[in-house]
Short mmCIF file of C-alpha atoms and ligand atoms in Angstrom, two decimals:
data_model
loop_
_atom_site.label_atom_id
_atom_site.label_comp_id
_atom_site.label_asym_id
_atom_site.label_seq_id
_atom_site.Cartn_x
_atom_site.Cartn_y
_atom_site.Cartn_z
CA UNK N 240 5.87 9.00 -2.45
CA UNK N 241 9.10 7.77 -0.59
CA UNK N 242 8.81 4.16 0.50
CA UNK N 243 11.48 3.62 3.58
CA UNK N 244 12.80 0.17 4.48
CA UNK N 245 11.32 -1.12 7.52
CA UNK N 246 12.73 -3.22 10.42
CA UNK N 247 9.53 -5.43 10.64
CA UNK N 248 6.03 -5.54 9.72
CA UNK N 249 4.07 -5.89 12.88
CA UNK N 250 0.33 -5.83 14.07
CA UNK N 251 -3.39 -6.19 13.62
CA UNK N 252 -5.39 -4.77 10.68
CA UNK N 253 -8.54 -4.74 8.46
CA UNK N 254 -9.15 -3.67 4.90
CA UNK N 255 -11.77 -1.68 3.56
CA UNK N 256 -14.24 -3.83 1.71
CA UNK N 257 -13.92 -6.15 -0.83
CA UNK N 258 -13.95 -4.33 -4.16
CA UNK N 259 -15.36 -7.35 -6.44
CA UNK N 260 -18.35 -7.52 -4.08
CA UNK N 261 -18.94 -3.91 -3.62
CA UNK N 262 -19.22 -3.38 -7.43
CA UNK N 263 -21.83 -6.10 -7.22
CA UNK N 264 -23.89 -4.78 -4.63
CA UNK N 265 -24.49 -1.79 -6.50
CA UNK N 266 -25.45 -3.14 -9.73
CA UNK N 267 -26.96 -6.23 -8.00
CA UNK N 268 -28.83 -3.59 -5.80
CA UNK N 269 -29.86 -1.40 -8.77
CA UNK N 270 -31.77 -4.07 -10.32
CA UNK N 271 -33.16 -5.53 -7.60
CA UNK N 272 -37.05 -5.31 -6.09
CA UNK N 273 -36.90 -2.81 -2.96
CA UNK N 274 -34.04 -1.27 -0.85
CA UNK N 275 -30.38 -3.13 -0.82
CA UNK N 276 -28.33 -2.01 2.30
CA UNK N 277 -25.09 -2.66 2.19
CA UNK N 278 -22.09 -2.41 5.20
CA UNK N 279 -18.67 -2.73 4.62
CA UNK N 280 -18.86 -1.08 1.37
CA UNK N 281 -15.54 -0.46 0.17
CA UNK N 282 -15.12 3.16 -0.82
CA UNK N 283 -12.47 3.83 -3.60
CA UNK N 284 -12.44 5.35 -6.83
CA UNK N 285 -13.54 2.30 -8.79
CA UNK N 286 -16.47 1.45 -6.53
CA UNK N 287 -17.48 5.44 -6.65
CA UNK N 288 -17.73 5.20 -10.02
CA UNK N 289 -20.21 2.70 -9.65
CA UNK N 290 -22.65 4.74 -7.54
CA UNK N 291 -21.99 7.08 -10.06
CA UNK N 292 -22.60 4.78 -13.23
CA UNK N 293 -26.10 3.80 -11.55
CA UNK N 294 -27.13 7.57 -10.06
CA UNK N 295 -26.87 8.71 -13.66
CA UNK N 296 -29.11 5.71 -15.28
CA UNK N 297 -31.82 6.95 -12.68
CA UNK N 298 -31.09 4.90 -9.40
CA UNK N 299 -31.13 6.56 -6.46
CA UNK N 300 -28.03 5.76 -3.90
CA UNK N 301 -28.31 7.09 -0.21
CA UNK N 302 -24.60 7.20 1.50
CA UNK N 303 -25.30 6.47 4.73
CA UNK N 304 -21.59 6.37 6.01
CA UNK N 305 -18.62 6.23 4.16
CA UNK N 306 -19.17 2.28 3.88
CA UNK N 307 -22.88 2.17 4.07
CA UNK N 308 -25.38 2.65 1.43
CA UNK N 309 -28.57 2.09 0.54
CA UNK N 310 -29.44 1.28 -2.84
CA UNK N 311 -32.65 1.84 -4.21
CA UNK N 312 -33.39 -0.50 -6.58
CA UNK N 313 -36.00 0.23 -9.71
CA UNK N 314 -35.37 0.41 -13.51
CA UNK N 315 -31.94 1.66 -14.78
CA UNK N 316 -33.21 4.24 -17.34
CA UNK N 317 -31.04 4.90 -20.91
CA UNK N 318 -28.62 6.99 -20.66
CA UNK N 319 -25.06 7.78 -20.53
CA UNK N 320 -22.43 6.56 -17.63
CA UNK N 321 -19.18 7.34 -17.17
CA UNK N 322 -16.86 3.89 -15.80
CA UNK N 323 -13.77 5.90 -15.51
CA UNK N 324 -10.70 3.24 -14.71
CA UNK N 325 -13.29 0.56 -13.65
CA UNK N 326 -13.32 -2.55 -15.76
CA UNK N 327 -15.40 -4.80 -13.72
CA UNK N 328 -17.94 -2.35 -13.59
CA UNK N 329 -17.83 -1.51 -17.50
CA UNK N 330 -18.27 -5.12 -18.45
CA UNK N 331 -20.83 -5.78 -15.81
CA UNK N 332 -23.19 -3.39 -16.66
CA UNK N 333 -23.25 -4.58 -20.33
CA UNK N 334 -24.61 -7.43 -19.10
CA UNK N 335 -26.99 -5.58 -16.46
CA UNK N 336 -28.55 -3.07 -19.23
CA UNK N 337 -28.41 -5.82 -22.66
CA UNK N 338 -31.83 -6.78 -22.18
CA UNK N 339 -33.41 -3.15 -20.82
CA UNK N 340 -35.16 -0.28 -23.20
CA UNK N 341 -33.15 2.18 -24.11
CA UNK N 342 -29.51 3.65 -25.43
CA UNK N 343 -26.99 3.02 -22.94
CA UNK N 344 -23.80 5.14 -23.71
CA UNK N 345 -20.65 3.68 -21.69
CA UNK N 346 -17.16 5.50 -21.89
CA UNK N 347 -13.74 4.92 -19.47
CA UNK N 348 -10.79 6.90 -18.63
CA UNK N 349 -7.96 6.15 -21.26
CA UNK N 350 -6.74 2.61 -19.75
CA UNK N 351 -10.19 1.28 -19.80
CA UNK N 352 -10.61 2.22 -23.31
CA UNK N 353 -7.58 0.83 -24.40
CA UNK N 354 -8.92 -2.64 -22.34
CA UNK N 355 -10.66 -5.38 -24.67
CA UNK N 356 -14.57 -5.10 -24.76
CA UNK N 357 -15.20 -7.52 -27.40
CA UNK N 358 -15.00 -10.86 -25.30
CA UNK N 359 -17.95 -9.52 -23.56
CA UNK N 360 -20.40 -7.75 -26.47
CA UNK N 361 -19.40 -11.18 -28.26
CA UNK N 362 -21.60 -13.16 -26.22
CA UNK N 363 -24.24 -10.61 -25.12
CA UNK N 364 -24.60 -10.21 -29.00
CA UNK N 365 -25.19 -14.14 -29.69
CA UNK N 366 -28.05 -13.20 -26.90
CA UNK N 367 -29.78 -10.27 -29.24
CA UNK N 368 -28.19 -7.99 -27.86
CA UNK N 369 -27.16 -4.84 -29.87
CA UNK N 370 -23.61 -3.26 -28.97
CA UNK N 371 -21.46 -0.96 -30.78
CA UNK N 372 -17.79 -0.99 -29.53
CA UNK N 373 -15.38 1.54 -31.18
CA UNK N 374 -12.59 -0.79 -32.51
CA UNK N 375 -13.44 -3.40 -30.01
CA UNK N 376 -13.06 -0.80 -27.18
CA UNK N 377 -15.03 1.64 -24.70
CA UNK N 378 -16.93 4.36 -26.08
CA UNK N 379 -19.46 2.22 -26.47
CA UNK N 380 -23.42 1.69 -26.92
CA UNK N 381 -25.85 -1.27 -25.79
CA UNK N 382 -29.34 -0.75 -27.49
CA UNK N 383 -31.38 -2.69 -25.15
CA UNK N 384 -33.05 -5.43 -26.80
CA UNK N 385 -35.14 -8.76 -26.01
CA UNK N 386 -32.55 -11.20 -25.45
CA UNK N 387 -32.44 -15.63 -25.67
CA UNK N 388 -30.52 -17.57 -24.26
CA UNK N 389 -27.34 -18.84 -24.33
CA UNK N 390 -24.54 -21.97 -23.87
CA UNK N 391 -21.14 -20.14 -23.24
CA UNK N 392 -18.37 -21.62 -23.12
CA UNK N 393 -15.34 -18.67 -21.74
CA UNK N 394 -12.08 -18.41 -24.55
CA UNK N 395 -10.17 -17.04 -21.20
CA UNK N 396 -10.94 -17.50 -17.34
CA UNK N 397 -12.51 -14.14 -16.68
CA UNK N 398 -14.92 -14.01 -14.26
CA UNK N 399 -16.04 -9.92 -15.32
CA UNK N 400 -17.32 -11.75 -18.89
CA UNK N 401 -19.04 -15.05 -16.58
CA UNK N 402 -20.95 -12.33 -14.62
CA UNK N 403 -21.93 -10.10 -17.80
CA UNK N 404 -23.45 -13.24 -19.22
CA UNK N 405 -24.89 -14.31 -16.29
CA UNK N 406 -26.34 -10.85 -15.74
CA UNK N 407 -27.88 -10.59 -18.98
CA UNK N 408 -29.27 -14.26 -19.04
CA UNK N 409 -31.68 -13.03 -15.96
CA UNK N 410 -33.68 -10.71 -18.52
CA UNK N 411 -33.26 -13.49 -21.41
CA UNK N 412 -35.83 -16.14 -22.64
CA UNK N 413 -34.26 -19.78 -21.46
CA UNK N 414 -31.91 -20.88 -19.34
CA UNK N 415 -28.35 -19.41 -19.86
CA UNK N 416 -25.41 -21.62 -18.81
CA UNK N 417 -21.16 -20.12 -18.83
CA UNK N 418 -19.34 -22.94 -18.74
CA UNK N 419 -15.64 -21.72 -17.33
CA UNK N 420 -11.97 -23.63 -18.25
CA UNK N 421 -10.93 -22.77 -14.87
CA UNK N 422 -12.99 -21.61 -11.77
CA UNK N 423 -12.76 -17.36 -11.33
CA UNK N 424 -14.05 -16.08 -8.48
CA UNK N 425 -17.90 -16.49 -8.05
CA UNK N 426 -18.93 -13.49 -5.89
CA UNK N 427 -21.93 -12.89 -8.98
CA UNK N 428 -23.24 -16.51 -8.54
CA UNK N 429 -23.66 -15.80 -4.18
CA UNK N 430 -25.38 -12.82 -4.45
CA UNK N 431 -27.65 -14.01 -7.10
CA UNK N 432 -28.10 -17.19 -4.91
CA UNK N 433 -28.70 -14.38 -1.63
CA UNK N 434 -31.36 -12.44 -3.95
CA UNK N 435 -33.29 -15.64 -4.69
CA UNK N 436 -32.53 -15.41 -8.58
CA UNK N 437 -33.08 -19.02 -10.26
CA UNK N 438 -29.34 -20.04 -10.88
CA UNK N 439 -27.62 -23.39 -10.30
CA UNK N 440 -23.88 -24.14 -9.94
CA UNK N 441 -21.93 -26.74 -10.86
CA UNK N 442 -18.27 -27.43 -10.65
CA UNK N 443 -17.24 -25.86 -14.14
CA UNK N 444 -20.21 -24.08 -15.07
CA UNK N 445 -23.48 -22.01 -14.00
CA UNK N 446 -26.94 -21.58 -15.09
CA UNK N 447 -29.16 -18.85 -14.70
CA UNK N 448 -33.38 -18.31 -16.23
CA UNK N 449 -35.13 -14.70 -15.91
CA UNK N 450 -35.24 -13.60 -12.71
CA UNK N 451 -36.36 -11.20 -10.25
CA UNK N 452 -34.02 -9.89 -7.60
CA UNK N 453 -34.70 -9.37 -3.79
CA UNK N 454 -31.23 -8.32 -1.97
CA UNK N 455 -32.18 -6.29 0.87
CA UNK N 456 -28.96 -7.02 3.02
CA UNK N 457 -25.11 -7.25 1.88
CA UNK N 458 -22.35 -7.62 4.36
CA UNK N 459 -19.08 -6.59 2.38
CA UNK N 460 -15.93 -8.65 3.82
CA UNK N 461 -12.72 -7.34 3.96
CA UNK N 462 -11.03 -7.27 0.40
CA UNK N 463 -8.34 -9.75 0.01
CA UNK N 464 -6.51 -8.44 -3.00
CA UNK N 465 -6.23 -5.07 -0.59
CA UNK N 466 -4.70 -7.41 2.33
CA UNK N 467 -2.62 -9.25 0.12
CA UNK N 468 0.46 -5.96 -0.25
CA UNK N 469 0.31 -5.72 3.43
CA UNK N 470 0.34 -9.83 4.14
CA UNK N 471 3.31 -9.73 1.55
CA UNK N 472 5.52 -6.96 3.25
CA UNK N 473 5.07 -8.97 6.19
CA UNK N 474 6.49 -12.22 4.38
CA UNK N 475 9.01 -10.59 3.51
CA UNK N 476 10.66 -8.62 6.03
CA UNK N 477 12.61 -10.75 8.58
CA UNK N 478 10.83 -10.23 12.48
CA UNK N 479 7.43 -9.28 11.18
CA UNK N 480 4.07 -10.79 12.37
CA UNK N 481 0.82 -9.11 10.90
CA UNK N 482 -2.60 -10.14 11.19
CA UNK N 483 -4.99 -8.98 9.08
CA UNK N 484 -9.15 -9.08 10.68
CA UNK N 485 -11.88 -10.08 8.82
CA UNK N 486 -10.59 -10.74 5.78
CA UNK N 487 -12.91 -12.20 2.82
CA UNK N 488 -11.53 -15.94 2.47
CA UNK N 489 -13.45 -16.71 -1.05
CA UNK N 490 -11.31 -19.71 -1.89
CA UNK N 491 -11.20 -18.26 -5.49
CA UNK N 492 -9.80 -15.38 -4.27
CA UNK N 493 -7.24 -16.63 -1.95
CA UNK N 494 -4.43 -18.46 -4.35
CA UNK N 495 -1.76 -16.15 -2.91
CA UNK N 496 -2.11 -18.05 0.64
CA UNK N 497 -1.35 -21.37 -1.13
CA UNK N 498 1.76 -19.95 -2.79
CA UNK N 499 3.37 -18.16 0.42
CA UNK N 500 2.79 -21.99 2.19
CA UNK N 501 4.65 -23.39 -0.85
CA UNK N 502 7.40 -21.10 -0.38
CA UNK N 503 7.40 -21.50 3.38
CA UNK N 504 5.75 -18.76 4.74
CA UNK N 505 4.12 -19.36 7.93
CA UNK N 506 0.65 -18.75 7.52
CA UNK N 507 -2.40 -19.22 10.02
CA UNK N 508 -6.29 -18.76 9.40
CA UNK N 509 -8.59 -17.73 12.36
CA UNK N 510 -12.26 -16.84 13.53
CA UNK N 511 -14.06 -18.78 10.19
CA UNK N 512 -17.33 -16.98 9.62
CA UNK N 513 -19.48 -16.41 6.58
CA UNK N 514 -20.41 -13.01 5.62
CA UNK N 515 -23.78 -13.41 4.12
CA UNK N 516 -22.55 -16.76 1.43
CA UNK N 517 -19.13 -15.42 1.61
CA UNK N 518 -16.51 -16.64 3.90
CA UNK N 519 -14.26 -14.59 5.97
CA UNK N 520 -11.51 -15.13 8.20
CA UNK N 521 -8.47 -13.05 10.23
CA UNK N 522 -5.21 -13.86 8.60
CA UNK N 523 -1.91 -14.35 10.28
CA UNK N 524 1.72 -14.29 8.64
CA UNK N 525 4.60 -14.68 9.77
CA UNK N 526 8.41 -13.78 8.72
CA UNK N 527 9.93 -17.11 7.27
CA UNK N 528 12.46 -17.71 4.57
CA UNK N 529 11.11 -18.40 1.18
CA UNK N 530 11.85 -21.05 -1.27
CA UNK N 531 11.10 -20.73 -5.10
CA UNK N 532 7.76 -21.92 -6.04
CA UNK N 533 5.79 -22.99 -9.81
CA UNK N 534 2.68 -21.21 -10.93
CA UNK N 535 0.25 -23.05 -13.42
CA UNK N 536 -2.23 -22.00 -15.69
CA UNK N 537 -5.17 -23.59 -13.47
CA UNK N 538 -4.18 -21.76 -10.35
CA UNK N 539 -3.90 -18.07 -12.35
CA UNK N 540 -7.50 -16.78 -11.47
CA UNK N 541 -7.44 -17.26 -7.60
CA UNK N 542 -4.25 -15.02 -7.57
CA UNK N 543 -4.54 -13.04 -10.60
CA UNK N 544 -4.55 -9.79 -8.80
CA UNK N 545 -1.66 -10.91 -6.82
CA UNK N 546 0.46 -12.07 -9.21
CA UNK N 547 2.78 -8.48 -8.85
CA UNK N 548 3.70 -9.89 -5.35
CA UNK N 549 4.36 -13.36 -6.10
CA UNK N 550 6.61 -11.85 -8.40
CA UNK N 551 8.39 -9.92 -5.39
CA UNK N 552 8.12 -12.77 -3.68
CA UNK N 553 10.11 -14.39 -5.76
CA UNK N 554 12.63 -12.12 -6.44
CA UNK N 555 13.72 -13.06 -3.10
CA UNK N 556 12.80 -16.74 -2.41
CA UNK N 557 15.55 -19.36 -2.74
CA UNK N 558 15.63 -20.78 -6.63
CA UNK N 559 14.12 -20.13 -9.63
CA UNK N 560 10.14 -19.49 -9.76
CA UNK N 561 7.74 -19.43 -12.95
CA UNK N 562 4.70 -18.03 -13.76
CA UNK N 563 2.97 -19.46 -16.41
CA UNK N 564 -0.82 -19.13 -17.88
CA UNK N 565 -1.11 -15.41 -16.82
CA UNK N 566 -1.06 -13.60 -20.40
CA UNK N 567 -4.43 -11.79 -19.19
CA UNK N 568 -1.75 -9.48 -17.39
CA UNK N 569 -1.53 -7.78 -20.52
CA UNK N 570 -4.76 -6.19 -20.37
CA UNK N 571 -5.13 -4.94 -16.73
CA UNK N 572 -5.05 -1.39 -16.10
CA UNK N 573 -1.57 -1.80 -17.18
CA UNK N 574 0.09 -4.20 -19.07
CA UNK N 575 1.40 -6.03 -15.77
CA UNK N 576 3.62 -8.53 -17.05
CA UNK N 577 6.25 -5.72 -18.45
CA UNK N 578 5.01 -3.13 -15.81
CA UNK N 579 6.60 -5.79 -13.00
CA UNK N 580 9.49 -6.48 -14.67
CA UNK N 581 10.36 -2.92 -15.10
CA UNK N 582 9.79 -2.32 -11.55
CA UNK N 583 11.22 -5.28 -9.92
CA UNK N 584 14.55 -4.83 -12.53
CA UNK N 585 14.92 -0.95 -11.14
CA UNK N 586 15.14 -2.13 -7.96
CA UNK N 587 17.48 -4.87 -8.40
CA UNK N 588 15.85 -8.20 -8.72
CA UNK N 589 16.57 -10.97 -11.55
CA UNK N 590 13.33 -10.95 -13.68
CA UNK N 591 12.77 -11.81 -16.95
CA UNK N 592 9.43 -11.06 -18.86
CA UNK N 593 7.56 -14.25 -20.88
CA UNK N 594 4.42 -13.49 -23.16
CA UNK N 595 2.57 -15.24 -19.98
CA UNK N 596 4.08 -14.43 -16.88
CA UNK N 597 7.55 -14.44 -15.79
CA UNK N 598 11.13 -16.42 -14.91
CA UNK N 599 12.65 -15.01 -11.53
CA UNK N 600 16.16 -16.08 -10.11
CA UNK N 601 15.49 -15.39 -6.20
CA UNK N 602 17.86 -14.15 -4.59
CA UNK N 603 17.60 -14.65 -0.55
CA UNK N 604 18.55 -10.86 0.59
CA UNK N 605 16.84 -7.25 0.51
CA UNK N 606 16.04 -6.03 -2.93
CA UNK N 607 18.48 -2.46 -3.39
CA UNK N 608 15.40 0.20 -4.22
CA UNK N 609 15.30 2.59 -5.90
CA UNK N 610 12.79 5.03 -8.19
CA UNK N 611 9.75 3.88 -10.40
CA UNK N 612 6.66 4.27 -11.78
CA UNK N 613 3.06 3.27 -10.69
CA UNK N 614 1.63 3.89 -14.60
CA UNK N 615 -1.59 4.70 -13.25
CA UNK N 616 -1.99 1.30 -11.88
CA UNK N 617 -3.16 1.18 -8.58
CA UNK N 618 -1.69 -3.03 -8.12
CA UNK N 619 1.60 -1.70 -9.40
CA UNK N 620 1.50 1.67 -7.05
CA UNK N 621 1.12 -0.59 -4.03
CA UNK N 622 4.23 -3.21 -5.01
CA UNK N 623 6.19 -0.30 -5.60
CA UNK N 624 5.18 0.63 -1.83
CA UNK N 625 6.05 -3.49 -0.94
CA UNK N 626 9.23 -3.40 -2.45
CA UNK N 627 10.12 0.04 -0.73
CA UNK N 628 9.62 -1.69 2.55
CA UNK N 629 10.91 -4.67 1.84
CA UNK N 630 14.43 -3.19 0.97
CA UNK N 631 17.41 -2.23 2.15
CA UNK N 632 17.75 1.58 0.42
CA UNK N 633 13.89 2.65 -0.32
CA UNK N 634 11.55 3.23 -3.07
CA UNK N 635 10.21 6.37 -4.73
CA UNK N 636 7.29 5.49 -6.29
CA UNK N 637 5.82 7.64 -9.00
CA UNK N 638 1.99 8.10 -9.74
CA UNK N 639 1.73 6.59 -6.10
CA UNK N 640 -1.60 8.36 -5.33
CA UNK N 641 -3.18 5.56 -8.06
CA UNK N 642 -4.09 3.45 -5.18
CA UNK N 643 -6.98 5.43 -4.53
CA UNK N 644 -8.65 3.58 -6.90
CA UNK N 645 -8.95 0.35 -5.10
CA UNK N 646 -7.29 1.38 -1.06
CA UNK N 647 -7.14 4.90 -0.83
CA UNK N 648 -5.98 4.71 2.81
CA UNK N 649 -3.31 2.14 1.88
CA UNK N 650 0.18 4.39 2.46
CA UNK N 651 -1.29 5.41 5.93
CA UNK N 652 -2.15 2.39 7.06
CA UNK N 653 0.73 0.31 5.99
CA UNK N 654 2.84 3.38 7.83
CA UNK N 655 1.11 2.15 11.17
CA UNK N 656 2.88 -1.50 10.38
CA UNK N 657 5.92 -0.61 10.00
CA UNK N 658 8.90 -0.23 12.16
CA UNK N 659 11.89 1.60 11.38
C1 LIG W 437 -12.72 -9.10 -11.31
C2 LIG W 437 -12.23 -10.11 -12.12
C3 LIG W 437 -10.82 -10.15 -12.57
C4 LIG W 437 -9.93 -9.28 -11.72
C5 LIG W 437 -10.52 -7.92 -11.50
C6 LIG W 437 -11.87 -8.02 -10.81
C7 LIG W 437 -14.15 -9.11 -10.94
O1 LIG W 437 -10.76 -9.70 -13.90
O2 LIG W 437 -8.65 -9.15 -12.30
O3 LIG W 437 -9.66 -7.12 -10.69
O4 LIG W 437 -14.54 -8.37 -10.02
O5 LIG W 437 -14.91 -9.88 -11.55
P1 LIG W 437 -11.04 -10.68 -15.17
O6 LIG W 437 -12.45 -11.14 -15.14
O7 LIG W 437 -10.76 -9.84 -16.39
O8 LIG W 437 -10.07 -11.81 -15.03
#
C-alpha cells in the first residue's frame, strides 16, 4: 500500500467500535442469563474471532448487522477454539472457562503463540484451576475445575490478566480481589457493574464473589485506539482540523490526549455522554507545532496502544522526548519497541531503541518516507500509513492489509481526510 503525503488532514469522522469492549460483550454475553444485544459492535478480525471462539464452545451468535449482534447467552460447552491473532480474547476466556466442566483446547495464529500465557494460568492456577501451556505459550488446555478465591496482586499493569482473574473469581468460592500497580483500563469492571455481578472498585484494586450475569443491552462507543492514527495525522500535518464523533473517552484509555496537550497540540472535547457506564465524546484536533514531551511508567497503560504515535510524534516535536516504563511493548503482536524504531529510522527520524521505550531527537519538519514493513501488526500497519501522510516523499507500507484486524476500513477512510 502507497501512503502519499497530504496537504492537510481535514473533517468529521467516527470509528468502528471499540475493540476492548466488543471482545467483552461477547464473552460477557456468552455467560450471561438471557439475550445480550449489542450496537456498535466493532467488526474486525480480532473481534470475529471472538464470535467464533464462543459459536464453537456452543453459544449461539445472531449477526444482526454488521455491528449488531445478539448473543445468546447459556453454558460455554468444552471444546476447542481457535483465538487466531487475538490476545485479549485468549487470556480472557481462560478466565471465562477456569471454573466450567470440561476440556477447553485454546490455540493462536503464530504471534499469539509466541505471546506470554503464563502471567495469566499463574493466577487462575493459585484459584484450582488446571492449565497446561506449551512452554508458557498458546496451544493450550484449561480443565475446568472448582475454583477459590484469590488476593492478586498484578507483576505488570495488564488489564487482559485483571479481567481473566476477575472473570474466573465470578465462578470461585470467596471474594476475589486484583490489586493493580497502575490503573489499566477497566471496561471488565463496567460491564460487570451493567450485568449486576457483585464487584466493588476501589482506586488500586477490585473485588469480585460468584455471580450471575444479566447484560441484555451494550452500546459499543467508538474505539479510541482506532481514532488515535487519524487524530495523530491530523497533529501532525500543518492546516489540518479533524474531528472525530463519538469517540469512547474511558479516561484509561485516553493518555494520548494528555500527551498531544503537553506537546501543544490543540485539542478540544465535545458532546460528553455516557454510553451505557462508558463515556464518550467527539474529539477535535487541531494542526499546532509540537514540543518534546516525558513519558512515565504510571502514565504507560492509558496510552499503551498509542505509544507507536507518540513515537511519531516525537520524531517531529521540538527537543528530545522519552518513553520510559513501556517494556510490555515487547510482547504485543510485535515486538513494538524495535518494530518503531525500524520504521521511524527508514523513514528518517532520530530514534533510538531502550529495553523500555525509546529516546527521540525531534526534529520540527516532514519525516523523508520511504518503504517498510507492517510485521503483521495491525498498530504498526497504521503508523506506517501516519507517517506516509505525514511526510514529504510517501510511504510504502508492507503487510498493510494487517489492519484488518482491529480497522479494516482504516486506508479508505483516512483517504476521505486527506488532501493532496
Ligand atoms: C487490552 C489490554 C492491553 C492492550 C490490548 C487490549 C484489553 O493489553 O494492549 O490491546 O482489551 O484488555 P495488556 O493487558 O497486555 O496490557
Amino acid at each position: 500500500m502507497r501512503i502519499e503525503p497530504a496537504v492537510a488532514v481535514v473533517g468529521h469522522v467516527a470509528v468502528p467500535g471499540d475493540k476492548s469492549i466488543s471482545h467483552r460483550a461477547v464473552l460477557v454475553g456468552a455467560i450471561a442469563e438471557g439475550d445480550t444485544h449489542v450496537r456498535g459492535f466493532g467488526r474486525a478480525g480480532d473481534t470475529q474471532a471472538s464470535i467464533d471462539a464462543v459459536r464453537s464452545l456452543g453459544v449461539e451468535v445472531d449477526d444482526l448487522a454488521e455491528d449488531e449482534l445478539l448473543v445468546h447467552g447459556g453454558e460455554l460447552r468444552a471444546g476447542a477454539a481457535d483465538c487466531m491473532n487475538a490476545g485479549t480474547l485468549m487470556r480472557l476466556l481462560m478466565g471465562v472457562v477456569a471454573g466450567r466442566d470440561g476440556r477447553f483446547e485454546l490455540t493462536g495464529d503464530e504471534s499469539l503463540s509466541s505471546r506470554p500465557m503464563e502471567r495469566v494460568a499463574g493466577p487462575l492456577r493459585s484459584m484450582g484451576a488446571q492449565i497446561e501451556t506449551t512452554d508458557g505459550h498458546a496451544p493450550l488446555v484449561v480443565a475446568g475445575a472448582p475454583l477459590h478465591a484469590i488476593d492478586y496482586e498484578l507483576p505488570v499493569a495488564s488489564a487482559q490478566v485483571k479481567s481473566a482473574i476477575l472473570l474466573a473469581g465470578l465462578a470461585a468460592d470467596g471474594a476475589t480481589t486484583v490489586v493493580e500497580p497502575v490503573p489499566t483500563r477497566d471496561h471488565t469492571e463496567l460491564m460487570l457493574e451493567a450485568a449486576g455481578a457483585r464487584i466493588q472498585r476501589r482506586p488500586t484494586s477490585v473485588t469480585v464473589e460468584r455471580s450471575s450475569l444479566r447484560l441484555g443491552e451494550v452500546e459499543v462507543p467508538g474505539d479510541f485506539s482506532s481514532a488515535a492514527p487519524l487524530l495523530a495525522a491530523a497533529a501532525l500535518v500543518p492546516g489540518s482540523h479533524l474531528t472525530v464523533h463519538d469517540v469512547g473517552l474511558n479516561p484509561r484509555r485516553t493518555g494520548l490526549l494528555d500527551v498531544l496537550e503537553r506537546m501543544g497540540a490543540r485539542i478540544a472535547v465535545f458532546n460528553r455522554r455516557r454510553a451505557g457506564r462508558e463515556p464518550v465524546g467527539d474529539v477535535q484536533v487541531q494542526y499546532a507545532e509540537l514540543t518534546a514531551t516525558a513519558i512515565e511508567p504510571a502514565e504507560i497503560p492509558s496510552l499503551v496502544d498509542e505509544l507507536p504515535l507518540v513515537a511519531l510524534l516525537a520524531s517531529v516535536a521540538r527537543g528530545e522526548t522519552v518513553v520510559r516504563g513501556a517494556a510490555e511493548l515487547r510482547v504485543k503482536e510485535s515486538d513494538r519497541i524495535e518494530a518503531v524504531t525500524d520504521l521511524l529510522r527508514a523513514t528518517g527520524a532520530h530514534v533510538r531503541s531502550r529495553d523500555d521505550g525509546w529516546t527521540i531527537t525531534g526534529v520540527p519538519a516532514r519525516l523523508r518516507g520511504g518503504r517498510v514493513d507492517a510485521r503483521g501488526d495491525h498498530r504498526i500497519a497504521m503508523l506506517g500509513a501516519v507517517v506516509g501522510v505525514a511526510s514529504r516523499e510517501g510511504v510504502e507500507v508492507g503487510g498493510a492489509d494487517s489492519v484488518a484486524i482491529s480497522f479494516p476500513g482504516f486506508y479508505d477512510l483516512l483517504d476521505t481526510l486527506v488532501k493532496r
